[in-house]
XYZ file of C-alpha atoms in Angstrom:
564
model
C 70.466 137.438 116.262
C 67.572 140.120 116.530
C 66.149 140.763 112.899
C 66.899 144.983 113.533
C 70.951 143.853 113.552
C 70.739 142.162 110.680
C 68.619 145.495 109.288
C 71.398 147.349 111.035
C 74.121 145.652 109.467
C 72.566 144.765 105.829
C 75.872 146.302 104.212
C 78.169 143.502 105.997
C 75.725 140.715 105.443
C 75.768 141.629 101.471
C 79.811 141.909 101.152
C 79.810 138.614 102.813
C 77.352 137.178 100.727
C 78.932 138.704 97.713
C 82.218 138.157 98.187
C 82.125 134.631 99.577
C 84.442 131.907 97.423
C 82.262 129.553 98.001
C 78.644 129.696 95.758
C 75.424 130.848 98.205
C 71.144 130.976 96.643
C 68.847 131.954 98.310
C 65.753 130.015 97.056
C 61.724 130.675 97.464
C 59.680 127.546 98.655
C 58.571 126.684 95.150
C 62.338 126.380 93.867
C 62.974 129.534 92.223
C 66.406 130.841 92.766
C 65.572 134.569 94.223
C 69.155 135.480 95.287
C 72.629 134.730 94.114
C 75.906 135.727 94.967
C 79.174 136.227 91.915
C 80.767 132.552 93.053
C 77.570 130.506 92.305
C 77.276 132.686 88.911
C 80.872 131.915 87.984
C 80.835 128.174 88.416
C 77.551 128.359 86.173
C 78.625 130.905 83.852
C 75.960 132.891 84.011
C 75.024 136.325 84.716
C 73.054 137.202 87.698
C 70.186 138.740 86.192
C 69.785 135.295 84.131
C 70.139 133.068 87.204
C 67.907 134.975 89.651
C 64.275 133.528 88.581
C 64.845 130.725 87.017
C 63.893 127.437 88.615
C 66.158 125.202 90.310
C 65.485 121.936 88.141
C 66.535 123.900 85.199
C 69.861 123.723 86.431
C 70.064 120.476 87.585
C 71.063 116.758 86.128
C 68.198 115.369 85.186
C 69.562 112.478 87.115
C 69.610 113.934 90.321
C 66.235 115.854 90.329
C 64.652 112.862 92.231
C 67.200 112.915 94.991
C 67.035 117.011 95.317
C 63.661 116.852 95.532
C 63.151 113.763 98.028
C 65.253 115.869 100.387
C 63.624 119.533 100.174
C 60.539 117.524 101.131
C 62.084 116.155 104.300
C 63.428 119.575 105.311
C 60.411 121.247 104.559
C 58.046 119.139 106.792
C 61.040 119.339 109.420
C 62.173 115.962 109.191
C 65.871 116.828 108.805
C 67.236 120.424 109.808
C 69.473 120.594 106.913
C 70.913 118.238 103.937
C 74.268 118.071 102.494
C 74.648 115.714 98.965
C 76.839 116.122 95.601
C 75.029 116.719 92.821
C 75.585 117.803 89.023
C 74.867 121.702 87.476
C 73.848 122.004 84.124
C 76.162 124.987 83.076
C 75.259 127.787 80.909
C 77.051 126.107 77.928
C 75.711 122.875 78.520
C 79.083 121.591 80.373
C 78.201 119.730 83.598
C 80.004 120.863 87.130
C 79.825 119.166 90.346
C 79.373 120.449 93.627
C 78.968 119.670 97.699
C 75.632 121.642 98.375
C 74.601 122.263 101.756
C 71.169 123.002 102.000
C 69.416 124.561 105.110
C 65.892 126.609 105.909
C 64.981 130.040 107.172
C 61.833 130.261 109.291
C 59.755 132.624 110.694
C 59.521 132.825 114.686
C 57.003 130.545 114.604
C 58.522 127.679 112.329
C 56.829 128.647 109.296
C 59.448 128.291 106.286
C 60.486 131.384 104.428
C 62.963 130.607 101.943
C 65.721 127.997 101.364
C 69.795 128.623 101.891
C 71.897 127.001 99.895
C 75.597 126.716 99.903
C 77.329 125.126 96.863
C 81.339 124.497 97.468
C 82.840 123.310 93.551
C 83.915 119.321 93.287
C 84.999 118.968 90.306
C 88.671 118.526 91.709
C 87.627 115.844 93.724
C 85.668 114.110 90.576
C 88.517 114.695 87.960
C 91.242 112.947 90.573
C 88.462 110.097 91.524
C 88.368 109.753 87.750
C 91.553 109.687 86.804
C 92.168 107.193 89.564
C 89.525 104.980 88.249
C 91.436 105.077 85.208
C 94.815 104.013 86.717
C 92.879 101.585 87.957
C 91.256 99.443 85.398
C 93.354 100.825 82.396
C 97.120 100.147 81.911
C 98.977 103.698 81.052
C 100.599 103.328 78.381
C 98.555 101.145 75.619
C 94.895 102.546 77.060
C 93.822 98.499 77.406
C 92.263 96.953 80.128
C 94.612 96.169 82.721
C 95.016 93.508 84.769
C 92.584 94.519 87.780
C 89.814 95.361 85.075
C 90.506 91.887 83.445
C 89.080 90.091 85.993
C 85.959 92.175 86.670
C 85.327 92.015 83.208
C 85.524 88.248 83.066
C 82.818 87.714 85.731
C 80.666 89.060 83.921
C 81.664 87.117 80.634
C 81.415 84.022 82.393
C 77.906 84.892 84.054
C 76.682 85.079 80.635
C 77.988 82.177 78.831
C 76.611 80.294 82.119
C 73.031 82.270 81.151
C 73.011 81.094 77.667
C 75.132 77.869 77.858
C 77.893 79.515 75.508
C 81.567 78.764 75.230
C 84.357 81.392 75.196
C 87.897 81.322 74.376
C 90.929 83.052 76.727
C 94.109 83.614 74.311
C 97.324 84.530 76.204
C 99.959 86.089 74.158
C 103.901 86.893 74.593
C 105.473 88.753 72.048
C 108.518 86.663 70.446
C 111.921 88.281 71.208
C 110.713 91.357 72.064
C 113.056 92.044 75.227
C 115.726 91.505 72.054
C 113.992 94.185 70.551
C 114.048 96.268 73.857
C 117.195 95.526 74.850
C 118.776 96.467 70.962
C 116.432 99.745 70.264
C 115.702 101.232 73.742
C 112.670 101.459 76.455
C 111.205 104.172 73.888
C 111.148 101.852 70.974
C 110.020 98.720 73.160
C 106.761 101.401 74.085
C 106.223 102.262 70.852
C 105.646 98.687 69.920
C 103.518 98.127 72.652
C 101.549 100.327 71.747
C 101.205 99.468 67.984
C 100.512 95.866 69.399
C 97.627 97.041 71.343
C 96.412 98.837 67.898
C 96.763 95.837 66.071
C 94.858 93.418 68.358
C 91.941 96.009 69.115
C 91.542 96.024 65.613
C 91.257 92.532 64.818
C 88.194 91.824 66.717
C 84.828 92.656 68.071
C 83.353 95.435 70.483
C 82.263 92.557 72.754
C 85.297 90.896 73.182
C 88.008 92.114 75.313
C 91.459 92.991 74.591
C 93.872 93.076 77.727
C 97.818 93.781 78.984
C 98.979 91.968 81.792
C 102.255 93.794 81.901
C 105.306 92.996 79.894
C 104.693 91.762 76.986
C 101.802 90.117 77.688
C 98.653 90.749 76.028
C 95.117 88.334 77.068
C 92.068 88.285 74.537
C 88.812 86.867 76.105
C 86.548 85.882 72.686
C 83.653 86.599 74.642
C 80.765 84.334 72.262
C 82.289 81.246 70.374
C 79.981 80.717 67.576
C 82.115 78.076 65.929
C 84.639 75.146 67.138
C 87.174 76.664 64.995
C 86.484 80.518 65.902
C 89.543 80.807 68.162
C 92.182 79.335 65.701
C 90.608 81.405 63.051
C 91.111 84.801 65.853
C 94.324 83.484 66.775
C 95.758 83.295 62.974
C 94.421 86.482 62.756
C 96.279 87.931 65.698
C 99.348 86.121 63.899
C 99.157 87.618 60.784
C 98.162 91.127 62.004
C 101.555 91.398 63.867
C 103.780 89.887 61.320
C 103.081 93.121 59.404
C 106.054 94.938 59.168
C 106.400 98.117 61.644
C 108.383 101.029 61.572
C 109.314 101.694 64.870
C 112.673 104.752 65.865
C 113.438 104.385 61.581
C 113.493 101.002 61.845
C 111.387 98.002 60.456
C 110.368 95.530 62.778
C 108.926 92.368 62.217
C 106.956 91.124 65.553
C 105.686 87.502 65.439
C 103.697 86.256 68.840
C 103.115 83.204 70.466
C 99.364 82.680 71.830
C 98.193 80.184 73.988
C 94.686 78.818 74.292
C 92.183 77.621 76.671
C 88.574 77.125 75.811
C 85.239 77.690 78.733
C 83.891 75.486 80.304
C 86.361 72.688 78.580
C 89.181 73.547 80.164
C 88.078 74.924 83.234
C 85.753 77.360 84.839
C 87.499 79.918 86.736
C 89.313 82.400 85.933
C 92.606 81.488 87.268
C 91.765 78.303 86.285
C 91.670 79.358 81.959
C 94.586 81.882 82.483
C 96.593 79.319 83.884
C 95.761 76.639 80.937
C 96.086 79.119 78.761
C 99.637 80.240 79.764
C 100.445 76.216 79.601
C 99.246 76.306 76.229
C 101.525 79.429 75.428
C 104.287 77.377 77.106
C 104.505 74.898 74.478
C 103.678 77.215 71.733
C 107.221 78.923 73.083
C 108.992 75.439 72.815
C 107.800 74.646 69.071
C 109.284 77.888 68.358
C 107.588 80.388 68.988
C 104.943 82.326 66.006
C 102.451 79.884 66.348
C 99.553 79.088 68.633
C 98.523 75.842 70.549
C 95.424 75.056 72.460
C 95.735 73.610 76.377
C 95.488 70.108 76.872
C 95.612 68.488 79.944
C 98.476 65.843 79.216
C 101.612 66.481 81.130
C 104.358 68.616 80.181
C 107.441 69.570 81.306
C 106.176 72.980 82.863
C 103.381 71.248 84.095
C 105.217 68.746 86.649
C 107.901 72.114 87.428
C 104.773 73.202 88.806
C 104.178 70.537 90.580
C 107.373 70.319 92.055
C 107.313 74.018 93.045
C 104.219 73.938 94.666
C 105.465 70.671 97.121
C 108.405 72.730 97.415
C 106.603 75.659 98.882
C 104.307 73.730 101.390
C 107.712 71.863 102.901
C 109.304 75.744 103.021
C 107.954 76.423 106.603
C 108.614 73.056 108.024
C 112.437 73.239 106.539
C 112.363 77.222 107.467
C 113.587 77.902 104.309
C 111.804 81.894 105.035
C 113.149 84.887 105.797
C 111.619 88.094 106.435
C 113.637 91.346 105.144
C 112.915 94.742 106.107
C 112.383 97.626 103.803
C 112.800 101.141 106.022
C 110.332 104.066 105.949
C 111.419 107.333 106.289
C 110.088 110.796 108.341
C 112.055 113.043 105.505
C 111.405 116.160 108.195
C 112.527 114.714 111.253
C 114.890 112.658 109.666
C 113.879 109.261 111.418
C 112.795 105.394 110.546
C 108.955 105.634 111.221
C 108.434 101.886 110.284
C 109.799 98.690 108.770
C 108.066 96.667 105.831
C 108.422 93.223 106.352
C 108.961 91.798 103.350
C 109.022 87.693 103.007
C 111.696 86.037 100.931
C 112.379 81.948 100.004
C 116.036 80.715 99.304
C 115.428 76.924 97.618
C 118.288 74.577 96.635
C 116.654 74.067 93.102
C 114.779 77.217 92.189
C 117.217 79.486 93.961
C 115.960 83.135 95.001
C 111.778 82.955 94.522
C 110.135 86.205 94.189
C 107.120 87.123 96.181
C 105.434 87.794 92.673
C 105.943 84.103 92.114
C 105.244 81.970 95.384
C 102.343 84.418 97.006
C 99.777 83.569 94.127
C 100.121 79.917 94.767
C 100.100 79.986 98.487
C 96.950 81.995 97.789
C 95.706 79.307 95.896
C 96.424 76.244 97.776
C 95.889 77.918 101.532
C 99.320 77.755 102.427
C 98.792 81.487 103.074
C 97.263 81.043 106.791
C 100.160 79.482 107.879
C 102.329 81.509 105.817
C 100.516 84.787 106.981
C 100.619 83.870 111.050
C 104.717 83.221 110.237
C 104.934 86.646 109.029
C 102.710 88.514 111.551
C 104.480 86.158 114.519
C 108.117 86.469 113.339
C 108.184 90.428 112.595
C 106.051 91.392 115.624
C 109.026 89.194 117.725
C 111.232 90.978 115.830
C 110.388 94.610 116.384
C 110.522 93.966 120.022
C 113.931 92.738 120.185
C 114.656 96.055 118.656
C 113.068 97.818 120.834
C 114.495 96.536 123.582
C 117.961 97.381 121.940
C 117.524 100.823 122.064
C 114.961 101.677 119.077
C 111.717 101.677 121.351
C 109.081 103.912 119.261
C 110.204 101.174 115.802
C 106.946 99.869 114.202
C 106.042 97.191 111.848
C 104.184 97.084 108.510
C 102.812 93.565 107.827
C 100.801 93.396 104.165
C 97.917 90.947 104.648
C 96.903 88.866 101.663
C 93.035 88.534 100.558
C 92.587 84.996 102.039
C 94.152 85.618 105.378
C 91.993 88.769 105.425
C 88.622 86.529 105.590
C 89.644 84.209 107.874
C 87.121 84.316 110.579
C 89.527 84.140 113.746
C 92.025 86.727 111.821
C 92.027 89.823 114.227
C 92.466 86.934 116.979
C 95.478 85.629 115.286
C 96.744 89.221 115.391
C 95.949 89.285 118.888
C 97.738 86.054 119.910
C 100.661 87.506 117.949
C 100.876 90.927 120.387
C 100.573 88.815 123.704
C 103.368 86.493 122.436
C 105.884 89.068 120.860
C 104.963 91.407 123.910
C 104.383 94.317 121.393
C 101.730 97.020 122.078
C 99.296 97.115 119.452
C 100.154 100.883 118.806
C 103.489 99.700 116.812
C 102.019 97.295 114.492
C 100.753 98.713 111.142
C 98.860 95.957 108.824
C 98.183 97.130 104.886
C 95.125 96.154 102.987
C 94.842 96.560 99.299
C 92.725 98.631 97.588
C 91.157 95.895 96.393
C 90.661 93.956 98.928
C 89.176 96.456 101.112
C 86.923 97.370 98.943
C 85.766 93.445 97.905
C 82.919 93.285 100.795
C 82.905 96.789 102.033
C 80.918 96.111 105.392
C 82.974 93.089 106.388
C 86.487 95.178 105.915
C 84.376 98.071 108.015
C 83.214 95.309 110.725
C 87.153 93.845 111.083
C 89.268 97.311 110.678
C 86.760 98.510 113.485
C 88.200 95.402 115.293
C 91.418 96.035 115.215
C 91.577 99.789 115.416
C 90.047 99.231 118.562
C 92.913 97.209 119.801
C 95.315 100.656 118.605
C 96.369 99.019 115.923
C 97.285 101.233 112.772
C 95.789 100.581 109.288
C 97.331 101.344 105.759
C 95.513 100.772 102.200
C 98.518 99.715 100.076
C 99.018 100.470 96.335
C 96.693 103.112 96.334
C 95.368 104.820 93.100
C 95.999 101.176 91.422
C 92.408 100.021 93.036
C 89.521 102.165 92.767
C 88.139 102.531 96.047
C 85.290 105.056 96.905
C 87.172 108.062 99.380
C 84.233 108.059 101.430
C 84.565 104.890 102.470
C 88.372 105.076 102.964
C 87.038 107.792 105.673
C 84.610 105.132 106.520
C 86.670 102.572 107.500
C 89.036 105.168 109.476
C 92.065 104.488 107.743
C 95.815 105.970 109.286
C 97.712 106.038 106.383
C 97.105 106.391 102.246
C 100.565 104.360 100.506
C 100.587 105.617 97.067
C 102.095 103.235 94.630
C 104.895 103.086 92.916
C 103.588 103.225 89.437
C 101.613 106.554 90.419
C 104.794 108.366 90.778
C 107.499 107.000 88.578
C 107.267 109.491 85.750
C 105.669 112.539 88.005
C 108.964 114.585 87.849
C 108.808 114.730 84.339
C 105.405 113.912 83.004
C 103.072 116.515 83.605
C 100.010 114.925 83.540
C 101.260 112.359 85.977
C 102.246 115.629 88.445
C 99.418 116.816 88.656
C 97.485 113.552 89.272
C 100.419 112.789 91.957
C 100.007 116.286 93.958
C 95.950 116.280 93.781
C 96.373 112.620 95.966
C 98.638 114.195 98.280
C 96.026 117.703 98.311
C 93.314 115.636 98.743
C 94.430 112.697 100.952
C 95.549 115.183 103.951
C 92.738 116.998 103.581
C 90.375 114.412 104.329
C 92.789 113.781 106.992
C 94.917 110.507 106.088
C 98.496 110.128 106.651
C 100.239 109.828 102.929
C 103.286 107.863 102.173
C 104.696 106.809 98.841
C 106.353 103.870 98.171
C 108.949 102.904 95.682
C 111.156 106.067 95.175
C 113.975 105.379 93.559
C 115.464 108.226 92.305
C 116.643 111.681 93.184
C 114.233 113.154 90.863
C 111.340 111.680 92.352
C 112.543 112.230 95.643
C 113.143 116.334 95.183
C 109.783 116.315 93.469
C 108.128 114.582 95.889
C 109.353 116.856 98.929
C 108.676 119.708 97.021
C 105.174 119.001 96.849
C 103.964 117.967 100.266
C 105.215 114.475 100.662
C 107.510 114.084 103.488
C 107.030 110.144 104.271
C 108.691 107.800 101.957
C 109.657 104.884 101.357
C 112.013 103.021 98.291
C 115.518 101.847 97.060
C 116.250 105.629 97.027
C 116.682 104.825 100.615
C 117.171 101.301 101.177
C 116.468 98.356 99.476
C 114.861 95.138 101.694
C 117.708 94.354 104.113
C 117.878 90.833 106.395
C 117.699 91.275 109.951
C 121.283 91.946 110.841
C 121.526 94.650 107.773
C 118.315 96.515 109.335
C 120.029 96.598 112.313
C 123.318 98.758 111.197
C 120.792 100.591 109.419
C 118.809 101.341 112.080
C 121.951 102.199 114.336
C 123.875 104.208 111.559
C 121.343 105.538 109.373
C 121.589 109.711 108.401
C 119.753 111.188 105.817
C-alpha cells in the first residue's frame, strides 16, 4: 500500500484506529507512547491526553520490564519481525490488568525503523478463570483448606526440609466422631456448617508453618511441619481435642463434636507420603475402636485392620487370574444430534468376602503394588474387543473411553501395549479415546508431550479427565493437542444455583472452544444441571442423568433402545 492511499484515506485509517475493541499505541523508538486509540485508554483508565507521552515502563509491571525490553531489542535489530507475550499494565488507579500484546515495527523503504505498533487484546478473563481454577484445584470449596491435591505438593516440600535439617514431623489424621449422625439428624446444611467451624477451629490451634488439610468427608489431615519436642504431637493433638469439644451452635442447635486423630511420626514411621497417611489412618483405626475422642500414635504391631489389608490386597492380585472383573459402560451423549458418542469403561470387582469393591478402594492399591499393568492391559484389551463386537452388530461409528492410571502412563512400552490392543480387537485407532488426568499430564510435561504425540499419530483421540480439579497450564493443554476438555463433576454440581460457580462453569466452556477443544461434562445428575448446562453451550454430556454404568448386556439394550 502506496503511502498517498493511506494520505488519501487518513479519515478511514483513524475510525479504524479509533474505534477498534481491541487497544492499539503507536510508540516512538525510545518508548514513548505517541498515539493511542479510546480501547487502550479504557482498559488503563486514563485519558488520552495523559497517556500520549508518557513512557512505556511507566505503565508496565515492574516484573515484566526485563522481558519487554529483551524483545524490542530483538525486533529492533531485525531479529524477529514481530513479538506477541502477556504482560501486566499498571492502571491509572494502581489496579493491575493483563493483556496479549502483539508488537510489530514500521519502517521506512529502506528498513530504517520509524515507530513501534502495538496491539493490546484484554486477558484478564483468561487470568481470573486460570485463577479460579487454580483454586479448585489446590483448595477444597467449601472450608477454604488445602485439599487433597495441594496436600501432597505441600508435603514434598515438608519432607525436603526435615531431610535438610534432619528434623522430625508429625502427620495427624482426623475423623469427626458421629458426625454422619449429626448429618443424617440436622441436614447437609448443618453437616457444612460444622465443617466449616471445624476447619476454624483447627486453623486456629496451630502455626502458620504447619498445614491444615480436608481430605473429603469428614476427614481433616494436620502435617506439624517442625517437631521440637517428643511430646509436641500429643500436646497438638489434645489441643485439637479440646478445641472441638467446645460446644457449637449450629441451625439453633448445640453440638458437641469430639474427634478421633490418628498419628504417625517422620522418618519413624515411614518416609513417604503414602507411607505416614497410611500409618496414620491405622493409628486413627484403633483410636475409633477404643471409642472414639481420643488419639493414638501408629505402631507397627498387627491389628485387625492391618491383616484385612492384607487379605484384601492377596485378594486383588488373585482377581484377574479368578476373573473376578468386569468392565461396565457409562454412555456419553451428543445432546444435539441425539446420539451415544462414546462409552466409559468403567472396571468393577465382585469378591465372595468383601462383596461389591469400589474403584475408589482397589485402584490406589493396584497403584501401589503394580498390579495396575496387568490390570490396565485387561481394561484397554477387554473394552477395545468389546466395542468391536458392537460394531459389528450394527453400532459401527461406537467409541471407547479407557482412563489410564499414572503408573501405566510411564510404562515405557505403553503406546505399544495400546497398539497390540488395536491389532488384536481389530479396532481402528480413530474409535478409541484414552483420558489422562490433569495431574498426570501435567507431572513431566515433555514426556506426556513426547507419548500423546505418539499416539495421536496412530488417530487415536485424547481426553484430560477431571478438569478444573488439576491445575494445568492452557497452553500446554494446546501443546499437547488435546481432543476433548471433561469437566468434572464437582465443577458443576451447584452451577444452576450458585452463581459464582455459573460463571466459573460457562467461562470453561467460553474459553475451552475457543482455544478449540471439544468440552464434555461429566457427572450430571439432575435436570437442573442438565437445562443449565444446554443453555449455556454444553451439548456433550455425560452422568446418571442419563445412565448410570451398565454391564455389557445392559449397554447393549441401551444402545439399541436409547431416545433422548
Amino acid at each position: 500500500m502506496s503511502p498517498s492511499f493511506i494520505d488519501d484515506n487518513k479519515d478511514c485509517f483513524k475510525i479504524a484506529f479509533d474505534y477498534s475493541p481491541t487497544g492499539i499505541v503507536l510508540a516512538t523508538l525510545d518508548g514513548y507512547l505517541n498515539k493511542v486509540n479510546s480501547a487502550f485508554c479504557k482498559m488503563l483508565g486514563y485519558d488520552k491526553d495523559e497517556l500520549q507521552n508518557m513512557h512505556f515502563r511507566d505503565i508496565t509491571h515492574p516484573d515484566d520490564l526485563e522481558s519487554s525490553l529483551d524483545n524490542v531489542q530483538q525486533l529492533v535489530h531485525e531479529k524477529i519481525s514481530h513479538f506477541q507475550m502477556t504482560k501486566r499494565y499498571v492502571c491509572k488507579n494502581g489496579h493491575i490488568t493483563w493483556a496479549n500484546v502483539n508488537v510489530s515495527m514500521a519502517r521506512d523503504e529502506s528498513q530504517i525503523p520509524l515507530y513501534f505498533i502495538i496491539n493490546i487484546l484484554d486477558n484478564n478473563k483468561q487470568k481470573d478463570m486460570e485463577a479460579q481454577l487454580e483454586r479448585k484445584a489446590y483448595f477444597d470449596e467449601l472450608t477454604g483448606l488445602v485439599n487433597r491435591n495441594q496436600l501432597e505438593h505441600l508435603f514434598d516440600r515438608v519432607l525436603s526440609t526435615s531431610r535438610r535439617h534432619n528434623r522430625k514431623f508429625a502427620v495427624l489424621f482426623l475423623d469427626l466422631d458421629k458426625f454422619k449422625q449429626i448429618n443424617d439428624t440436622l441436614g447437609h446444611a448443618a453437616g457444612d456448617q460444622l465443617l466449616k467451624l471445624t476447619a476454624e477451629r483447627l486453623k486456629n490451634c496451630h502455626r502458620s508453618d504447619d498445614i491444615v488439610s480436608r481430605l473429603g468427608g469428614d476427614e481433616f489431615v494436620v502435617i506439624l511441619t517442625d517437631l521440637s519436642r517428643d511430646d509436641s504431637a500429643a500436646i497438638a493433638a489434645e489441643k485439637i481435642k479440646n478445641s472441638l469439644l467446645r460446644p457449637a451452635k449450629i441451625m439453633e442447635h448445640e453440638v458437641y463434636m469430639a474427634v478421633s486423630i490418628g498419628i504417625s511420626i517422620y522418618p519413624t514411621d515411614g518416609v513417604h507420603y503414602q507411607t505416614l497417611i497410611r500409618n496414620a489412618d491405622s493409628a486413627l483405626y484403633k483410636a475409633k475402636e477404643n471409642g472414639g475422642n481420643n488419639y493414638q500414635f501408629y505402631t507397627n504391631k498387627p491389628n485387625l485392620k492391618d491383616h484385612r489389608t492384607i487379605d484384601f490386597e492377596s485378594a486383588l492380585l488373585e482377581a484377574l487370574d479368578k476373573n473376578e472383573f468386569q468392565l461396565y459402560f457409562q454412555p456419553k451423549i451428543d445432546i444435539i444430534q441425539n446420539r451415544v458418542i462414546a462409552l466409559e469403561a468403567l472396571l468393577r470387582w465382585q469378591h465372595h468376602e468383601f462383596g461389591t469393591v469400589s474403584p475408589q478402594q482397589m485402584l490406589p492399591l493396584a497403584e501401589e503394588t503394580g498390579l495396575i499393568i496387568q490390570l490396565g492391559d485387561w481394561i484397554i484389551n477387554t473394552a477395545c474387543v468389546q466395542t468391536s463386537l458392537w460394531q459389528r452388530a450394527g453400532f459401527p461409528s461406537l467409541t471407547v473411553s479407557i482412563n489410564v492410571s499414572p503408573r501405566q502412563f510411564r510404562q515405557p512400552d505403553f503406546a505399544d501395549s495400546i497398539i497390540k490392543a488395536l491389532n488384536i480387537s481389530k479396532l481402528a485407532p480413530h474409535f478409541l479415546e484414552l483420558e489422562f488426568s490433569e495431574s498426570l499430564a501435567m507431572q513431566d510435561p515433555e514426556y506426556t508431550l513426547q507419548t500423546i504425540n505418539t499416539l495421536k499419530n496412530l488417530g487415536i483421540k485424547i481426553t484430560i479427565d477431571n478438569f478444573g480439579t488439576g491445575y494445568s497450564s492452557l497452553r500446554y493443554l494446546q501443546r499437547f493437542g488435546v481432543d476433548h476438555i471433561k469437566i468434572d463433576q464437582t465443577v458443576i454440581q451447584n452451577a444452576h444455583i450458585n452463581s459464582w460457580d455459573a460463571s466459573l462453569v460457562v467461562a470453561m466452556i467460553e474459553l475451552a472452544k475457543n482455544l478449540q477443544f471439544e468440552v464434555i461434562v461429566q457427572g450430571v445428575e439432575t435436570k437442573e444441571q442438565y437445562t443449565f448446562l444446554k443453555n449455556n453451550g454444553c451439548d456433550k454430556m455425560q452422568g446418571y442423568y442419563f445412565s448410570v454404568p451398565m454391564t455389557i448386556d445392559n449397554t447393549t439394550e441401551f444402545l439399541k433402545e436409547f431416545k433422548f
